[in-house]
mmCIF file of C-alpha atoms (C1' of nucleotides) in Angstrom:
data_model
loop_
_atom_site.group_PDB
_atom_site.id
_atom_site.type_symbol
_atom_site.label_atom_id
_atom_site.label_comp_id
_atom_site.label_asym_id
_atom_site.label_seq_id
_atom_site.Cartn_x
_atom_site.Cartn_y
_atom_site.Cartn_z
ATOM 1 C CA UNK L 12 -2.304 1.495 -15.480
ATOM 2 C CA UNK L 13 -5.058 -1.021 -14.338
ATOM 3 C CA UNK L 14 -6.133 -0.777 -10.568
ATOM 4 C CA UNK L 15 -5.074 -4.319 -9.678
ATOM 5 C CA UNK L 16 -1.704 -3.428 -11.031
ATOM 6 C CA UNK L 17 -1.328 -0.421 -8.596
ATOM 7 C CA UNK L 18 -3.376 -1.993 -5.474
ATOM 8 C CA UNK L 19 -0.803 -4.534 -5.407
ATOM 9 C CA UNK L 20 1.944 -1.936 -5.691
ATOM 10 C CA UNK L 21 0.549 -0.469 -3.270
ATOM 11 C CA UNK L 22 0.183 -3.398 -1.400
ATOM 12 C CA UNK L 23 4.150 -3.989 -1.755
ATOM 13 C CA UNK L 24 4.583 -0.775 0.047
ATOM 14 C CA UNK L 25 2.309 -1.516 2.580
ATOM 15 C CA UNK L 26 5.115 -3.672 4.457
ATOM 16 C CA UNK L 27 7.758 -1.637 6.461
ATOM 17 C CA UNK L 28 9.987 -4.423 5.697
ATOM 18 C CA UNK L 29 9.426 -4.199 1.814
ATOM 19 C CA UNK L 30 9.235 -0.285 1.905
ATOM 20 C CA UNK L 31 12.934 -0.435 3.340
ATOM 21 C CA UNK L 32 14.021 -3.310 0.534
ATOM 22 C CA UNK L 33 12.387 -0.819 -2.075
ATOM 23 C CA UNK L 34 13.653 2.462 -0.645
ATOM 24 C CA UNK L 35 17.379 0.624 -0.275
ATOM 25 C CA UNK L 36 16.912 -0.607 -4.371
ATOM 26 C CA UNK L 37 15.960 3.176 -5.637
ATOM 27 C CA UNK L 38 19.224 4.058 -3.462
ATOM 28 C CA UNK L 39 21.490 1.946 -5.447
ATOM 29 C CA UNK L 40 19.920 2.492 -8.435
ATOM 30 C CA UNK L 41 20.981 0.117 -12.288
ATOM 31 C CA UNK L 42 23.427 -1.444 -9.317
ATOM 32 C CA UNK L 43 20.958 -3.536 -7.469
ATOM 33 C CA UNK L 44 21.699 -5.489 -4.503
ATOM 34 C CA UNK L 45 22.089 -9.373 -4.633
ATOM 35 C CA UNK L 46 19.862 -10.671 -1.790
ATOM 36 C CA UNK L 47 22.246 -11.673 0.852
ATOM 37 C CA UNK L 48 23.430 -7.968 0.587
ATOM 38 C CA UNK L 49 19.809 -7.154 1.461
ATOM 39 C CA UNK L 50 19.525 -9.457 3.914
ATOM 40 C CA UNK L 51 22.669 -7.979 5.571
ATOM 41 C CA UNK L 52 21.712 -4.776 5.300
ATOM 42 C CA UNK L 53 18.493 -4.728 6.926
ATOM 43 C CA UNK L 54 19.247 -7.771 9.396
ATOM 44 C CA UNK L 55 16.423 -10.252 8.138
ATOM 45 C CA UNK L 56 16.772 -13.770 8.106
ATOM 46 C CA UNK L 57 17.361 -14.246 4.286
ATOM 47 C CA UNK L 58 13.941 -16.819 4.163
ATOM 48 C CA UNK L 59 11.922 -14.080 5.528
ATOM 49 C CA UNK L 60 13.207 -11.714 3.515
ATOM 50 C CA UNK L 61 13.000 -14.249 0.302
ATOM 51 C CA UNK L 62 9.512 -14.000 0.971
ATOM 52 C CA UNK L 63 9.106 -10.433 0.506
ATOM 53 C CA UNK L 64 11.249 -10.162 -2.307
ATOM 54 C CA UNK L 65 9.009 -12.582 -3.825
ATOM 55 C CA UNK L 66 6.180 -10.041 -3.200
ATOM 56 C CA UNK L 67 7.882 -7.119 -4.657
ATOM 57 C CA UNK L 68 8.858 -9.144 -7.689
ATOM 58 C CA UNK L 69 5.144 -10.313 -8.085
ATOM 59 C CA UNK L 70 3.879 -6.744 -8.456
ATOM 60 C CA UNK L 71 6.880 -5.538 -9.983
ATOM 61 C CA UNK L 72 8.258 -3.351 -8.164
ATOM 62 C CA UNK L 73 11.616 -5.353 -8.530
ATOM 63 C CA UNK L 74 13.470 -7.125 -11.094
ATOM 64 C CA UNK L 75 15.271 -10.058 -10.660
ATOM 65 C CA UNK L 76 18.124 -11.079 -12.334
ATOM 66 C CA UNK L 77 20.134 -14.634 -12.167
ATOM 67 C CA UNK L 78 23.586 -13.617 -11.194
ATOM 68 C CA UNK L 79 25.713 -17.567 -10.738
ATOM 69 C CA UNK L 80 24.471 -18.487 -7.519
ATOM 70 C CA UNK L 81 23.240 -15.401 -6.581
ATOM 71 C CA UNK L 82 19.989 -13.377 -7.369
ATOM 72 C CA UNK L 83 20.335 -9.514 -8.238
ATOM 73 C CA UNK L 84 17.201 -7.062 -7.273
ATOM 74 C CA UNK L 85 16.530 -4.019 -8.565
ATOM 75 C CA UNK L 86 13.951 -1.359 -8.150
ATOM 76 C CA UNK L 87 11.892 -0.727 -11.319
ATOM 77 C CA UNK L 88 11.487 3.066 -11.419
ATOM 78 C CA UNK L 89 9.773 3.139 -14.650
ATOM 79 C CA UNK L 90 6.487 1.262 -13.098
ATOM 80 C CA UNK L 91 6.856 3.720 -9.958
ATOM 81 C CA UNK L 92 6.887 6.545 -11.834
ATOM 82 C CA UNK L 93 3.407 5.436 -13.805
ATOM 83 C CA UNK L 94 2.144 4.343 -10.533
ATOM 84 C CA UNK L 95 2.860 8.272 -9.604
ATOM 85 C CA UNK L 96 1.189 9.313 -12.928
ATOM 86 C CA UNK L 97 -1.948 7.200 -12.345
ATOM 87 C CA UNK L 98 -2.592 8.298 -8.666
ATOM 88 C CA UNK L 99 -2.244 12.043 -9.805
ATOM 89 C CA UNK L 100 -4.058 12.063 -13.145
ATOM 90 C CA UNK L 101 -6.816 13.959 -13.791
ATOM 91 C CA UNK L 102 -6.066 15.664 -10.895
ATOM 92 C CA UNK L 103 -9.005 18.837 -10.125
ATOM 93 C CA UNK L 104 -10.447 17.333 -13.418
ATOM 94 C CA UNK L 105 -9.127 19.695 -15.758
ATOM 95 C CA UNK L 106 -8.085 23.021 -13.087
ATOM 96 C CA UNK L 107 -4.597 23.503 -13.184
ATOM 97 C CA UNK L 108 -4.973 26.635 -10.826
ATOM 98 C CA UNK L 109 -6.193 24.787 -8.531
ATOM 99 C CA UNK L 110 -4.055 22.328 -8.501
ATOM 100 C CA UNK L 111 -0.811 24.766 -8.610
ATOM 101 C CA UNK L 112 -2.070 25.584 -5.049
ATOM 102 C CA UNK L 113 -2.077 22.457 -4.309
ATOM 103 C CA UNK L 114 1.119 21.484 -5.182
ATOM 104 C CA UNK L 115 2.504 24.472 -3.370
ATOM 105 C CA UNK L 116 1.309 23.634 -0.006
ATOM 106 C CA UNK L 117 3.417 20.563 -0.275
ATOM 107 C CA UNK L 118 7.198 21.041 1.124
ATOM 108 C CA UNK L 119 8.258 18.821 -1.552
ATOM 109 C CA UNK L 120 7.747 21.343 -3.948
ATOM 110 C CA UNK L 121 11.088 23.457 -3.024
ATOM 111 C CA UNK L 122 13.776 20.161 -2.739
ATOM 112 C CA UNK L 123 12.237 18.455 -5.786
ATOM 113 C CA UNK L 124 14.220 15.923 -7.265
ATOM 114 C CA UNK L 125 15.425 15.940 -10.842
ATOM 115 C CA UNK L 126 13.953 12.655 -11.697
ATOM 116 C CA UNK L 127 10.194 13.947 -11.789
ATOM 117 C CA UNK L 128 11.094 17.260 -13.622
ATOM 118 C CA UNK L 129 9.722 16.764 -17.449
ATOM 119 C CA UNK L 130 12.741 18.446 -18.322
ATOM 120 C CA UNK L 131 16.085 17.311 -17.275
ATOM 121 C CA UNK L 132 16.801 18.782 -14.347
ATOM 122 C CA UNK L 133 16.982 22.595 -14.416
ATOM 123 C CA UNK L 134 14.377 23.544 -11.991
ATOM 124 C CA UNK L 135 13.524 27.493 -11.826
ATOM 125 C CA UNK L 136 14.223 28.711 -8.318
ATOM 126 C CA UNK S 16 8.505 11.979 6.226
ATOM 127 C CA UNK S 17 8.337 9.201 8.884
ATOM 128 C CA UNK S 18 8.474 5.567 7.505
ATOM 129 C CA UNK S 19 5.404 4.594 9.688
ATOM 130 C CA UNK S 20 3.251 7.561 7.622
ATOM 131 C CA UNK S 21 4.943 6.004 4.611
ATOM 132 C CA UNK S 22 3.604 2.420 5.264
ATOM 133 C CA UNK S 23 -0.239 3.496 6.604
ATOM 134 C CA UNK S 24 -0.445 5.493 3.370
ATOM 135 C CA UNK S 25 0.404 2.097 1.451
ATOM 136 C CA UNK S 26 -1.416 0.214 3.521
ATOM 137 C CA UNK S 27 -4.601 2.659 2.895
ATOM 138 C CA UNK S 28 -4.613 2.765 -1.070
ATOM 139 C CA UNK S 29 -3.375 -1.448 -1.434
ATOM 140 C CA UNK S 30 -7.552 -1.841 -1.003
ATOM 141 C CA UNK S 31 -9.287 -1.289 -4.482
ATOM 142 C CA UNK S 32 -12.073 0.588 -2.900
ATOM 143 C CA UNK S 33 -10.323 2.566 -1.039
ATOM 144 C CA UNK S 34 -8.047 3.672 -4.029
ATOM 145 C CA UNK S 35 -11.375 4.292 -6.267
ATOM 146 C CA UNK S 36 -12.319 6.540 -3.006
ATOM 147 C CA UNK S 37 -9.145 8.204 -3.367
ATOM 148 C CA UNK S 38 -9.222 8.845 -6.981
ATOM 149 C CA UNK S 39 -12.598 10.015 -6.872
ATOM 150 C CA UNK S 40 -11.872 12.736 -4.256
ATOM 151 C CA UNK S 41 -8.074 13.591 -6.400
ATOM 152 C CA UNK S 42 -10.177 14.374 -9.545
ATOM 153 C CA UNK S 43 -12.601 16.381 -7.407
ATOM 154 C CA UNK S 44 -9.916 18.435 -5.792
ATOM 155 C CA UNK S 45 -10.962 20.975 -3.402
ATOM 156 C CA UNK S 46 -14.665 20.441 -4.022
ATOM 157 C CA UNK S 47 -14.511 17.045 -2.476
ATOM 158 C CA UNK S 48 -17.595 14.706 -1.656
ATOM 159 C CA UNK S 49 -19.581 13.894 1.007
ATOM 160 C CA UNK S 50 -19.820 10.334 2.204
ATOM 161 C CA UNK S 51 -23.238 9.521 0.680
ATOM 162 C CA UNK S 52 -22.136 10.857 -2.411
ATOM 163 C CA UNK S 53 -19.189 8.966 -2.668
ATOM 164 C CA UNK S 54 -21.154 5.568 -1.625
ATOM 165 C CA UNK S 55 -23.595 6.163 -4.524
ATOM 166 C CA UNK S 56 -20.486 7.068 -6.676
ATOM 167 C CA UNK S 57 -19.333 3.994 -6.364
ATOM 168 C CA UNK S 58 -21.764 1.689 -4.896
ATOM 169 C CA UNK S 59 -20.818 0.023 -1.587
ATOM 170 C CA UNK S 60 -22.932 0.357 1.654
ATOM 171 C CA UNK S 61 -22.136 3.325 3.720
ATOM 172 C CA UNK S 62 -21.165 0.990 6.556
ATOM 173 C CA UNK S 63 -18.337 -0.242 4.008
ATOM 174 C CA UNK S 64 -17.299 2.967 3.008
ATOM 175 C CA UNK S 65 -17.547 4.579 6.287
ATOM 176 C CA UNK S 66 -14.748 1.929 7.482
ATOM 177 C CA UNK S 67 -12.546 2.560 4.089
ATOM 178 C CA UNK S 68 -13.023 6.390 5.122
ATOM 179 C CA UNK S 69 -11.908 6.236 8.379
ATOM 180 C CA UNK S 70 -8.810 3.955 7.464
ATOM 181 C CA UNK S 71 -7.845 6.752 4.742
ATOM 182 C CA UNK S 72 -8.546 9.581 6.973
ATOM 183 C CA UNK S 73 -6.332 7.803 10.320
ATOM 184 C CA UNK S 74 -3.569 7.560 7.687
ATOM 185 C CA UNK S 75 -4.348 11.536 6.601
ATOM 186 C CA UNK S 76 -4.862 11.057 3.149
ATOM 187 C CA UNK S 77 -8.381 12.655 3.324
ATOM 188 C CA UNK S 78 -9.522 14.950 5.507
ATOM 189 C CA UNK S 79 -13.024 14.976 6.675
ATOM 190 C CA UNK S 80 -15.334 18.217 7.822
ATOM 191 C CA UNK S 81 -18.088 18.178 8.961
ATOM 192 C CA UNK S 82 -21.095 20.241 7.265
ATOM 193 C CA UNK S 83 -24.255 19.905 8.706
ATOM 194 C CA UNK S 84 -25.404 16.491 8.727
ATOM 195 C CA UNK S 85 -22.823 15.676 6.163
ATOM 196 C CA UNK S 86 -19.278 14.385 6.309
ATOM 197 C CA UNK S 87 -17.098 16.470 3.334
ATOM 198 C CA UNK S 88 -14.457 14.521 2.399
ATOM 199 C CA UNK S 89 -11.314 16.090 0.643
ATOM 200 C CA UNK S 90 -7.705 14.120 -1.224
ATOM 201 C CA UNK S 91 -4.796 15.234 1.227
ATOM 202 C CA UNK S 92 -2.631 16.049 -2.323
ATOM 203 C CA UNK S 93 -0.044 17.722 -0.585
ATOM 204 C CA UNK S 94 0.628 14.946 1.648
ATOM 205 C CA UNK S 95 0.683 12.486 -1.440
ATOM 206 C CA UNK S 96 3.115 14.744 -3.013
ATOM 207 C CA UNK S 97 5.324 14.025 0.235
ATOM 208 C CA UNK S 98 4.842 10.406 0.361
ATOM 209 C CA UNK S 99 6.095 10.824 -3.713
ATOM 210 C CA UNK S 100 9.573 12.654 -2.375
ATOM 211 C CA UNK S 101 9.945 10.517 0.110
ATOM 212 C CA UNK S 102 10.179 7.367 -2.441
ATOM 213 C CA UNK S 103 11.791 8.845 -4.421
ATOM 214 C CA UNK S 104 14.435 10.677 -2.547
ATOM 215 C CA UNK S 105 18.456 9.405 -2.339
ATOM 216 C CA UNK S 106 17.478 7.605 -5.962
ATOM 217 C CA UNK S 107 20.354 6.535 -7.466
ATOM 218 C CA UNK S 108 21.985 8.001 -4.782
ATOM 219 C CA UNK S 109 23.722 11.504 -6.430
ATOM 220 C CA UNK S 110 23.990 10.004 -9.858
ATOM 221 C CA UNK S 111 21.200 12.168 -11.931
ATOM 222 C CA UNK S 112 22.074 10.498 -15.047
ATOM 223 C CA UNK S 113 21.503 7.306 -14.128
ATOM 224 C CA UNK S 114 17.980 8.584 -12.691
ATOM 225 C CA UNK S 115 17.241 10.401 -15.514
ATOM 226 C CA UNK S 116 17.721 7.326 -18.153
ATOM 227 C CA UNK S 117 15.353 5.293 -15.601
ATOM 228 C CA UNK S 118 12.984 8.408 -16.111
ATOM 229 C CA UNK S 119 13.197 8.309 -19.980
ATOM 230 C CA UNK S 120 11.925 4.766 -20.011
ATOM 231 C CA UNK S 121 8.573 5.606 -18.015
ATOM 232 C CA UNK S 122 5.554 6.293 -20.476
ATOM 233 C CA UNK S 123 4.825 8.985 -18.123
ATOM 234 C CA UNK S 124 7.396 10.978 -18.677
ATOM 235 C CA UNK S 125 5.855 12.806 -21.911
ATOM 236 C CA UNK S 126 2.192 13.223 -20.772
ATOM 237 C CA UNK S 127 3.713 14.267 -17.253
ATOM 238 C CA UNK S 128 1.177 16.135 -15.446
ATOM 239 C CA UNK S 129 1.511 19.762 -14.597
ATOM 240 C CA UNK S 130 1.056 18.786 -11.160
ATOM 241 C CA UNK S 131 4.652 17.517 -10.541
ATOM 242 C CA UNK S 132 6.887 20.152 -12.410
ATOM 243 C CA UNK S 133 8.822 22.250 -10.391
ATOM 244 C CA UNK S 134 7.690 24.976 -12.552
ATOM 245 C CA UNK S 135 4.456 26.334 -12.837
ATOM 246 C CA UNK S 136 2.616 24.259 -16.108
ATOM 247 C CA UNK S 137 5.018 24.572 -18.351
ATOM 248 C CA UNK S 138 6.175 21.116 -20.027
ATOM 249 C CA UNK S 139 9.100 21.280 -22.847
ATOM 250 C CA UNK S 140 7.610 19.168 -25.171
ATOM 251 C "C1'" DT V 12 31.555 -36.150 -6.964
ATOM 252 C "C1'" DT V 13 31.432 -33.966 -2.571
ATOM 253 C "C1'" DG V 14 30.842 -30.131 0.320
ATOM 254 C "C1'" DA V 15 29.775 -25.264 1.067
ATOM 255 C "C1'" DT V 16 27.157 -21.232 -0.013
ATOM 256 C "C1'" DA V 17 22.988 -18.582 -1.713
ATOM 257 C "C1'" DT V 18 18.409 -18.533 -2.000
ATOM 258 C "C1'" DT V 19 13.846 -20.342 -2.208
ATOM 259 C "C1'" DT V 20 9.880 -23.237 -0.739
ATOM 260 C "C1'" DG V 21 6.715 -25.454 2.502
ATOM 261 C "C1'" DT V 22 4.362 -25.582 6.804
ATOM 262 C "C1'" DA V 23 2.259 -23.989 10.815
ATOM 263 C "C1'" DG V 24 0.955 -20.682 14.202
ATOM 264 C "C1'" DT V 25 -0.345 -16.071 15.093
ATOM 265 C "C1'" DA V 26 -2.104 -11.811 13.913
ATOM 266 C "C1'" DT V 27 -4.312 -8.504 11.144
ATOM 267 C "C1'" DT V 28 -7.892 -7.026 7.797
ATOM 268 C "C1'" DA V 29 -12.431 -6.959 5.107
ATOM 269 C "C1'" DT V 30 -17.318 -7.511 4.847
ATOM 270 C "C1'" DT V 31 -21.947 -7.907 6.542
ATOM 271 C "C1'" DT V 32 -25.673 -6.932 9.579
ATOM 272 C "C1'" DA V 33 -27.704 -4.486 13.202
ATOM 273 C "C1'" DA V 34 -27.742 -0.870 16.282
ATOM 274 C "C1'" DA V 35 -26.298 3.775 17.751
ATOM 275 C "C1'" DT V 36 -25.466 8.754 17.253
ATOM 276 C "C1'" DA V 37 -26.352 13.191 15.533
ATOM 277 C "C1'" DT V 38 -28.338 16.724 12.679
ATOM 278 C "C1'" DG V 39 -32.231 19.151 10.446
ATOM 279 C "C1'" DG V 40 -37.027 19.920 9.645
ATOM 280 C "C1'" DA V 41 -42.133 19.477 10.669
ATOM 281 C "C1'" DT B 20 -40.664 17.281 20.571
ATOM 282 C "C1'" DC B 21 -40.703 13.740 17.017
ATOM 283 C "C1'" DC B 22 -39.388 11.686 12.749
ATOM 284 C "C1'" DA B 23 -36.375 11.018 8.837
ATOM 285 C "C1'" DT B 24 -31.813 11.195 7.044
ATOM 286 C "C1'" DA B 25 -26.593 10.787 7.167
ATOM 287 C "C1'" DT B 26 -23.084 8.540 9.009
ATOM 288 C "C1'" DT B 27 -20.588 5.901 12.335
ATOM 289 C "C1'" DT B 28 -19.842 2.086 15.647
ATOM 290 C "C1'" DA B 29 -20.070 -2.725 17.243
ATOM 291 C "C1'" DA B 30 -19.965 -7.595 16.763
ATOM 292 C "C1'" DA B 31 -19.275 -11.714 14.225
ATOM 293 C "C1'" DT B 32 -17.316 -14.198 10.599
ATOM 294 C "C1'" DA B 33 -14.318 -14.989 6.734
ATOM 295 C "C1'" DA B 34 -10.205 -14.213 4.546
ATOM 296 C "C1'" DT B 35 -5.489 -12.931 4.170
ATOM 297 C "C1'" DA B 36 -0.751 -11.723 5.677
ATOM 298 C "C1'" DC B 37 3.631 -12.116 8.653
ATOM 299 C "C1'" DT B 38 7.243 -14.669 10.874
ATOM 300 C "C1'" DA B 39 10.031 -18.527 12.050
ATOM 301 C "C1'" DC B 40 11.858 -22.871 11.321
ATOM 302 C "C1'" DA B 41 13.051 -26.860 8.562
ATOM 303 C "C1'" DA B 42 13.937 -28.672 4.299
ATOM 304 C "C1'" DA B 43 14.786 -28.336 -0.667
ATOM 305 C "C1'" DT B 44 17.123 -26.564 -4.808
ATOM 306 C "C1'" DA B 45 20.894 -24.818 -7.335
ATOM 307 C "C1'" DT B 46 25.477 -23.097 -8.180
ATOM 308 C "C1'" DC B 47 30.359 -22.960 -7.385
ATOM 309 C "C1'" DA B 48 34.812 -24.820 -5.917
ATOM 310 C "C1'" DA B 49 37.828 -28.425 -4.462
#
DNA sequence: TTGATATTTGTAGTATTATTTAAATATGGA
DNA sequence: TCCATATTTAAATAATACTACAAATATCAA
């Protein structure tokens, strides 16, 4: 992944606004959300929230997809999950042990989700 | 995790430099830098960097000691591992299939880093 | 075609952020 | 103590982002 590519990913995120559009998308998942549902949902006049969309959909992080009158967004887990692989990688430079221990300071470890397992979902505890 | 951590994490890595800052100290793991070091590293003026620090280090993903004269700067992995969760948690919202097809079309699913597995290291491939 | 709905675009004001330069603080060594 | 080094803080300027409101575009239905 290039660095402009995840800056303005990051960038996205930055908003509290966009963070709850993008959290809201992952929710409903190959569903989507047309925007007025957005706009409903988080109580934001639609132009403001148009606006952000627009952001999202400029670095990505959402699809859009003509729908008649209305526009369906989605969130575009792929590019999230390389954004996850390019922030982590090369990680201790080459010391897995060190980065085990790492990784096991974090609470995350214990209610990790499925969808960052590299095999389908059959975690070991 | 609160959304407000959520957004100052964003908020620190959507700035190039500060991302190349937080790379650099990632692949360093527990070694970290100190500040001088990572100014060479990556050529900006301490002043510069000393405000990109302190930005990264208010929003917790570094932590700073101090060691003699020097400032030793160290990634806050376990905390990025959180902020990771926390985007991706509720996806697809109880539907694992659905989440795993979105995994499937990431190109990071095969070189997946030992880092996220729920299990020590030990890909399927 | 006309009207209603869904969404986007433009504009302007306000606020926040980044960079540079200079000065300040603090530590270690002579 | 005195000087050099490491880093931070302060001030000023330049650039960018957020929100609200008004207007524009586009689709559907009557």
């Amino acid at each position: 992944m290039e660095k402009q590519v995840a800056t303005s990913i990051f960038e996205s995120l930055s908003s509290g606004l966009r963070l709850d559009v993008f959290r809201l998308l992952v929710k409903k998942g190959p569903d989507g959300m047309v925007a007025g549902e957005i706009a409903n949902a988080l109580d934001v006049p639609p132009a403001n929230l148009s606006f952000h969309l627009k952001a999202l959909s400029q670095a990505r992080l959402v699809t859009v997809e003509q729908e008649g009158r209305f526009q369906r967004y989605r969130a575009n887990i792929p590019l999230m999950l390389d954004l996850i692989a390019y922030l982590t990688e090369e990680c201790c430079s080459g010391s897995p042990d060190q980065c085990l221990e790492l990784r096991t300071a974090s609470k995350c470890s214990e209610e990790f989700l499925p969808l960052l397992s590299p095999t389908p979902a059959k975690a070991t505890t």
